[in-house]
CSV table of C-alpha atoms and ligand atoms in Angstrom, one decimal:
chain,number,residue,atom,x,y,z
O,21,UNK,CA,21.6,-18.1,-7.7
O,22,UNK,CA,19.2,-15.5,-9.2
O,23,UNK,CA,17.0,-13.2,-7.2
O,24,UNK,CA,14.0,-15.1,-8.5
O,25,UNK,CA,15.4,-18.4,-7.2
O,26,UNK,CA,16.2,-16.9,-3.8
O,27,UNK,CA,12.6,-15.6,-3.7
O,28,UNK,CA,11.1,-18.9,-4.7
O,29,UNK,CA,13.1,-20.6,-2.0
O,30,UNK,CA,12.0,-18.1,0.6
O,31,UNK,CA,8.4,-18.3,-0.5
O,32,UNK,CA,8.4,-22.1,-0.1
O,33,UNK,CA,10.0,-21.8,3.4
O,34,UNK,CA,7.6,-19.1,4.5
O,35,UNK,CA,4.4,-20.9,3.5
O,36,UNK,CA,2.0,-21.2,6.5
O,37,UNK,CA,4.1,-18.8,8.6
O,38,UNK,CA,2.4,-16.0,10.6
O,39,UNK,CA,2.8,-12.4,9.5
O,40,UNK,CA,5.1,-11.8,12.5
O,41,UNK,CA,7.3,-14.7,11.4
O,42,UNK,CA,7.4,-13.4,7.8
O,43,UNK,CA,8.3,-9.9,9.1
O,44,UNK,CA,11.0,-11.2,11.4
O,45,UNK,CA,12.5,-13.1,8.5
O,46,UNK,CA,12.3,-10.1,6.1
O,47,UNK,CA,13.6,-7.5,8.5
O,48,UNK,CA,16.6,-9.8,9.3
O,49,UNK,CA,17.2,-10.8,5.7
O,50,UNK,CA,17.2,-7.5,3.9
O,51,UNK,CA,19.4,-4.5,4.9
O,52,UNK,CA,17.4,-1.9,3.0
O,53,UNK,CA,13.8,-2.7,3.5
O,54,UNK,CA,10.8,-0.4,4.1
O,55,UNK,CA,7.0,-0.8,4.6
O,56,UNK,CA,4.9,1.1,2.1
O,57,UNK,CA,2.0,2.5,4.1
O,58,UNK,CA,-1.2,4.3,3.2
O,59,UNK,CA,-2.3,4.0,6.9
O,60,UNK,CA,-5.2,1.8,6.0
O,61,UNK,CA,-6.2,-1.1,8.4
O,62,UNK,CA,-3.7,-3.5,7.0
O,63,UNK,CA,-0.9,-1.0,7.1
O,64,UNK,CA,-1.4,0.1,10.7
O,65,UNK,CA,-1.6,-3.6,11.6
O,66,UNK,CA,1.8,-4.1,10.0
O,67,UNK,CA,3.2,-1.0,11.6
O,68,UNK,CA,2.3,-2.4,15.1
O,69,UNK,CA,3.8,-5.8,14.3
O,70,UNK,CA,7.0,-4.2,12.9
O,71,UNK,CA,7.4,-1.8,15.8
O,72,UNK,CA,7.4,-4.8,18.1
O,73,UNK,CA,10.1,-6.5,16.1
O,74,UNK,CA,12.3,-3.6,15.1
O,75,UNK,CA,11.1,-0.2,16.6
O,76,UNK,CA,13.2,1.9,14.3
O,77,UNK,CA,12.2,0.2,11.1
O,78,UNK,CA,11.7,2.2,7.9
O,79,UNK,CA,8.2,3.1,6.7
O,80,UNK,CA,7.3,5.4,3.8
O,81,UNK,CA,4.0,6.9,2.7
O,82,UNK,CA,2.9,8.8,-0.3
O,83,UNK,CA,1.3,12.2,0.5
O,84,UNK,CA,-0.5,12.9,-2.8
O,85,UNK,CA,-1.8,16.3,-1.5
O,86,UNK,CA,-5.3,15.0,-1.9
O,87,UNK,CA,-5.7,12.8,1.2
O,88,UNK,CA,-8.5,12.9,3.7
O,89,UNK,CA,-8.0,14.9,6.9
O,90,UNK,CA,-8.7,11.5,8.8
O,91,UNK,CA,-5.6,10.1,7.1
O,92,UNK,CA,-3.4,12.9,8.4
O,93,UNK,CA,-4.9,12.3,11.8
O,94,UNK,CA,-4.0,8.7,11.9
O,95,UNK,CA,-0.4,9.5,10.6
O,96,UNK,CA,-0.1,11.9,13.6
O,97,UNK,CA,-1.4,9.2,16.0
O,98,UNK,CA,1.1,6.6,14.6
O,99,UNK,CA,4.0,9.0,14.9
O,100,UNK,CA,3.0,9.6,18.5
O,101,UNK,CA,2.6,5.9,19.4
O,102,UNK,CA,5.7,4.7,17.6
O,103,UNK,CA,8.2,7.5,18.0
O,104,UNK,CA,11.2,5.5,16.9
O,105,UNK,CA,9.7,4.5,13.6
O,106,UNK,CA,11.6,6.1,10.7
O,107,UNK,CA,8.7,7.5,8.7
O,108,UNK,CA,9.5,9.1,5.3
O,109,UNK,CA,6.7,11.1,3.8
O,110,UNK,CA,7.0,11.4,0.0
O,111,UNK,CA,5.5,14.3,-1.9
O,112,UNK,CA,5.0,14.6,-5.7
O,113,UNK,CA,7.2,16.9,-7.7
O,114,UNK,CA,5.6,20.3,-7.2
O,115,UNK,CA,6.4,21.4,-10.8
O,116,UNK,CA,4.7,18.4,-12.3
O,117,UNK,CA,1.6,18.9,-10.2
O,118,UNK,CA,1.4,22.6,-11.1
O,119,UNK,CA,1.7,21.9,-14.8
O,120,UNK,CA,-0.9,19.1,-14.7
O,121,UNK,CA,-3.6,21.0,-12.8
O,122,UNK,CA,-2.9,24.2,-14.8
O,123,UNK,CA,-3.4,22.4,-18.1
O,124,UNK,CA,-6.2,20.0,-17.2
O,125,UNK,CA,-8.0,21.3,-14.0
O,126,UNK,CA,-7.7,20.5,-10.4
O,127,UNK,CA,-10.2,17.5,-10.6
O,128,UNK,CA,-8.9,16.3,-14.0
O,129,UNK,CA,-9.2,12.6,-13.0
O,130,UNK,CA,-13.1,12.6,-13.4
O,131,UNK,CA,-12.7,13.6,-17.1
O,132,UNK,CA,-11.0,10.5,-18.5
O,133,UNK,CA,-9.1,7.4,-17.6
O,134,UNK,CA,-6.0,8.9,-19.2
O,135,UNK,CA,-6.3,11.9,-16.9
O,136,UNK,CA,-6.8,9.7,-13.9
O,137,UNK,CA,-3.7,7.6,-14.8
O,138,UNK,CA,-1.7,10.8,-15.3
O,139,UNK,CA,-2.7,12.1,-11.9
O,140,UNK,CA,-1.9,8.8,-10.2
O,141,UNK,CA,1.4,8.6,-12.0
O,142,UNK,CA,2.5,12.1,-10.9
O,143,UNK,CA,1.1,11.9,-7.3
O,144,UNK,CA,1.8,8.2,-6.6
O,145,UNK,CA,3.8,6.2,-9.0
O,146,UNK,CA,6.7,8.6,-9.6
O,147,UNK,CA,7.1,9.3,-5.8
O,148,UNK,CA,6.9,5.5,-5.2
O,149,UNK,CA,9.8,5.1,-7.6
O,150,UNK,CA,11.9,7.5,-5.5
O,151,UNK,CA,10.8,5.9,-2.3
O,152,UNK,CA,11.8,2.4,-3.4
O,153,UNK,CA,15.1,3.4,-5.0
O,154,UNK,CA,18.0,1.7,-3.3
O,155,UNK,CA,15.8,-0.7,-1.4
O,156,UNK,CA,16.4,-4.5,-1.4
O,157,UNK,CA,12.8,-5.2,-0.5
O,158,UNK,CA,9.5,-3.5,0.3
O,159,UNK,CA,6.7,-4.6,2.5
O,160,UNK,CA,3.0,-4.1,1.6
O,161,UNK,CA,-0.4,-4.7,3.3
O,162,UNK,CA,-1.9,-6.5,0.3
O,163,UNK,CA,-4.4,-9.3,1.1
O,164,UNK,CA,-5.4,-12.0,-1.4
O,165,UNK,CA,-9.2,-11.5,-0.9
O,166,UNK,CA,-9.2,-7.7,-1.5
O,167,UNK,CA,-9.7,-8.1,-5.3
O,168,UNK,CA,-9.8,-10.8,-7.8
O,169,UNK,CA,-6.6,-9.3,-9.2
O,170,UNK,CA,-4.7,-10.0,-6.0
O,171,UNK,CA,-5.9,-13.6,-5.6
O,172,UNK,CA,-2.7,-15.0,-7.1
O,173,UNK,CA,-0.2,-12.9,-5.2
O,174,UNK,CA,2.4,-14.7,-2.9
O,175,UNK,CA,3.9,-13.9,0.5
O,176,UNK,CA,7.2,-13.1,-1.1
O,177,UNK,CA,7.5,-12.2,-4.8
O,178,UNK,CA,9.9,-10.6,-7.2
O,179,UNK,CA,9.0,-7.0,-8.1
O,180,UNK,CA,10.1,-7.4,-11.6
O,181,UNK,CA,10.1,-3.7,-12.5
O,182,UNK,CA,12.3,-2.7,-9.6
O,183,UNK,CA,14.2,-6.1,-9.4
O,184,UNK,CA,13.7,-6.2,-5.6
O,185,UNK,CA,11.7,-8.4,-3.3
O,186,UNK,CA,8.1,-7.6,-2.4
O,187,UNK,CA,6.9,-8.9,0.9
O,188,UNK,CA,3.2,-9.4,1.6
O,189,UNK,CA,2.9,-10.7,5.2
O,190,UNK,CA,-0.9,-10.4,5.4
O,191,UNK,CA,-1.6,-12.0,2.0
O,192,UNK,CA,-3.4,-15.0,3.6
O,193,UNK,CA,-5.3,-12.9,6.3
O,194,UNK,CA,-8.9,-12.0,6.1
O,195,UNK,CA,-10.5,-8.6,6.8
O,196,UNK,CA,-11.7,-10.0,10.2
O,197,UNK,CA,-8.2,-11.1,11.2
O,198,UNK,CA,-6.9,-7.6,10.5
O,199,UNK,CA,-9.7,-6.0,12.7
O,200,UNK,CA,-9.3,-8.6,15.5
O,201,UNK,CA,-5.6,-7.6,15.6
O,202,UNK,CA,-6.3,-3.9,15.6
O,203,UNK,CA,-8.8,-4.2,18.5
O,204,UNK,CA,-6.7,-6.6,20.5
O,205,UNK,CA,-3.6,-4.4,20.2
O,206,UNK,CA,-5.2,-1.0,20.5
O,207,UNK,CA,-3.7,0.1,17.1
O,208,UNK,CA,-4.6,3.6,15.9
O,209,UNK,CA,-6.7,3.4,12.7
O,210,UNK,CA,-8.3,5.7,10.1
O,211,UNK,CA,-11.7,7.0,11.4
O,212,UNK,CA,-13.1,6.6,7.9
O,213,UNK,CA,-13.1,2.8,8.4
O,214,UNK,CA,-16.0,3.3,10.8
O,215,UNK,CA,-17.9,5.1,8.0
O,216,UNK,CA,-17.9,2.1,5.5
O,217,UNK,CA,-14.6,3.0,3.8
O,218,UNK,CA,-12.7,-0.4,3.8
O,219,UNK,CA,-10.1,1.0,1.3
O,220,UNK,CA,-8.9,4.6,1.6
O,221,UNK,CA,-7.0,6.5,-1.0
O,222,UNK,CA,-7.3,10.1,-2.1
O,223,UNK,CA,-10.4,12.0,-0.9
O,224,UNK,CA,-11.9,12.8,-4.3
O,225,UNK,CA,-11.4,9.3,-5.6
O,226,UNK,CA,-12.7,7.2,-2.7
O,227,UNK,CA,-16.3,6.7,-1.5
O,228,UNK,CA,-18.0,4.6,1.1
O,229,UNK,CA,-19.2,1.2,-0.1
O,230,UNK,CA,-22.6,-0.5,0.1
O,231,UNK,CA,-23.3,-3.9,1.8
O,232,UNK,CA,-22.2,-6.7,-0.6
O,233,UNK,CA,-19.9,-4.5,-2.7
O,234,UNK,CA,-16.3,-5.5,-3.4
O,235,UNK,CA,-13.9,-4.1,-0.7
O,236,UNK,CA,-12.3,-1.8,-3.3
O,237,UNK,CA,-15.5,-0.8,-5.0
O,238,UNK,CA,-15.2,2.7,-3.5
O,239,UNK,CA,-12.0,3.4,-5.4
O,240,UNK,CA,-12.3,5.3,-8.7
O,241,UNK,CA,-16.0,4.2,-8.6
O,242,UNK,CA,-16.9,6.2,-11.7
O,243,UNK,CA,-14.7,3.9,-13.9
O,244,UNK,CA,-16.1,0.6,-12.6
O,245,UNK,CA,-13.5,-1.6,-14.1
O,246,UNK,CA,-10.2,-0.5,-12.5
O,247,UNK,CA,-9.6,-0.7,-8.7
O,248,UNK,CA,-5.8,-0.5,-9.0
O,249,UNK,CA,-3.8,2.7,-8.9
O,250,UNK,CA,-0.6,1.5,-10.6
O,251,UNK,CA,1.4,1.0,-7.4
O,252,UNK,CA,1.1,-2.8,-7.6
O,253,UNK,CA,1.0,-3.0,-11.4
O,254,UNK,CA,4.0,-3.6,-13.7
O,255,UNK,CA,5.0,-1.0,-16.3
O,256,UNK,CA,3.0,-2.9,-19.0
O,257,UNK,CA,-0.1,-2.9,-16.8
O,258,UNK,CA,-0.1,-6.3,-15.2
O,259,UNK,CA,-0.3,-7.0,-11.5
O,260,UNK,CA,3.2,-7.8,-10.0
O,261,UNK,CA,3.4,-11.5,-9.3
O,262,UNK,CA,6.1,-14.1,-8.9
O,263,UNK,CA,5.1,-15.6,-12.2
O,264,UNK,CA,5.4,-12.3,-14.1
O,265,UNK,CA,9.1,-12.5,-14.7
R,328,LIG,S1,-6.3,8.6,-6.5
R,328,LIG,FE1,-7.2,10.4,-7.6
R,328,LIG,S2,-6.4,12.3,-6.7
R,328,LIG,FE2,-5.2,10.5,-6.0
R,328,LIG,S3,-3.5,10.4,-7.4
R,328,LIG,FE3,-5.0,9.0,-8.2
R,328,LIG,S4,-6.3,10.3,-9.6
R,328,LIG,FE4,-5.1,11.7,-8.4
């Protein structure tokens, strides 16, 4: 049986299951599995759910060096509330960052799409590659209604670039369900969410959104056409989906 067949079978079996049921299955089924967390609302929701199933589960985060202080505050609160969690904080390669900012300036991303992609590659995509190396599966907080691009994603998919499973337990949840869970379970969350930041990335590349705007409209707002950073995109620029392989 191929990995794709396994994943298709699992996806069919997990249809209609709760996020906790999906997580219980995933944490029991894969030996080397980790949650990728940026400590946004969806990720802290998953952290709370995971900690109740397997308190010493693995979580990794990408510290790009350009995060908001509110993001570091919520990381500290999560570490305090869930002390058994195995949190791995990934940093970019110092030499690559030094070369990039020396050659192109500290805020190079505003100058061109090419520069923004280079910065995202060095600060996020390359560290993500190291964080997922050796994993059988990774868990994300993606939701189908976050962007049109994510509307076709599944609960369990094949990450074709890494040839591992990608688990999206909240894919069917709405923003309201996430916030109901956070409030009901007293989950620590990023204070920027209270200032109209539904999606939080690096400080210079994220702004608050206006009423009626897309939930990810505050990311790389000056480009208008691209609200994905490359973490959920294949090497040839497509979104990772089961049908992509
Ligand atoms: S979001 Fe902005 S600062 Fe962060 S890695 Fe991408 S371009 Fe660089």
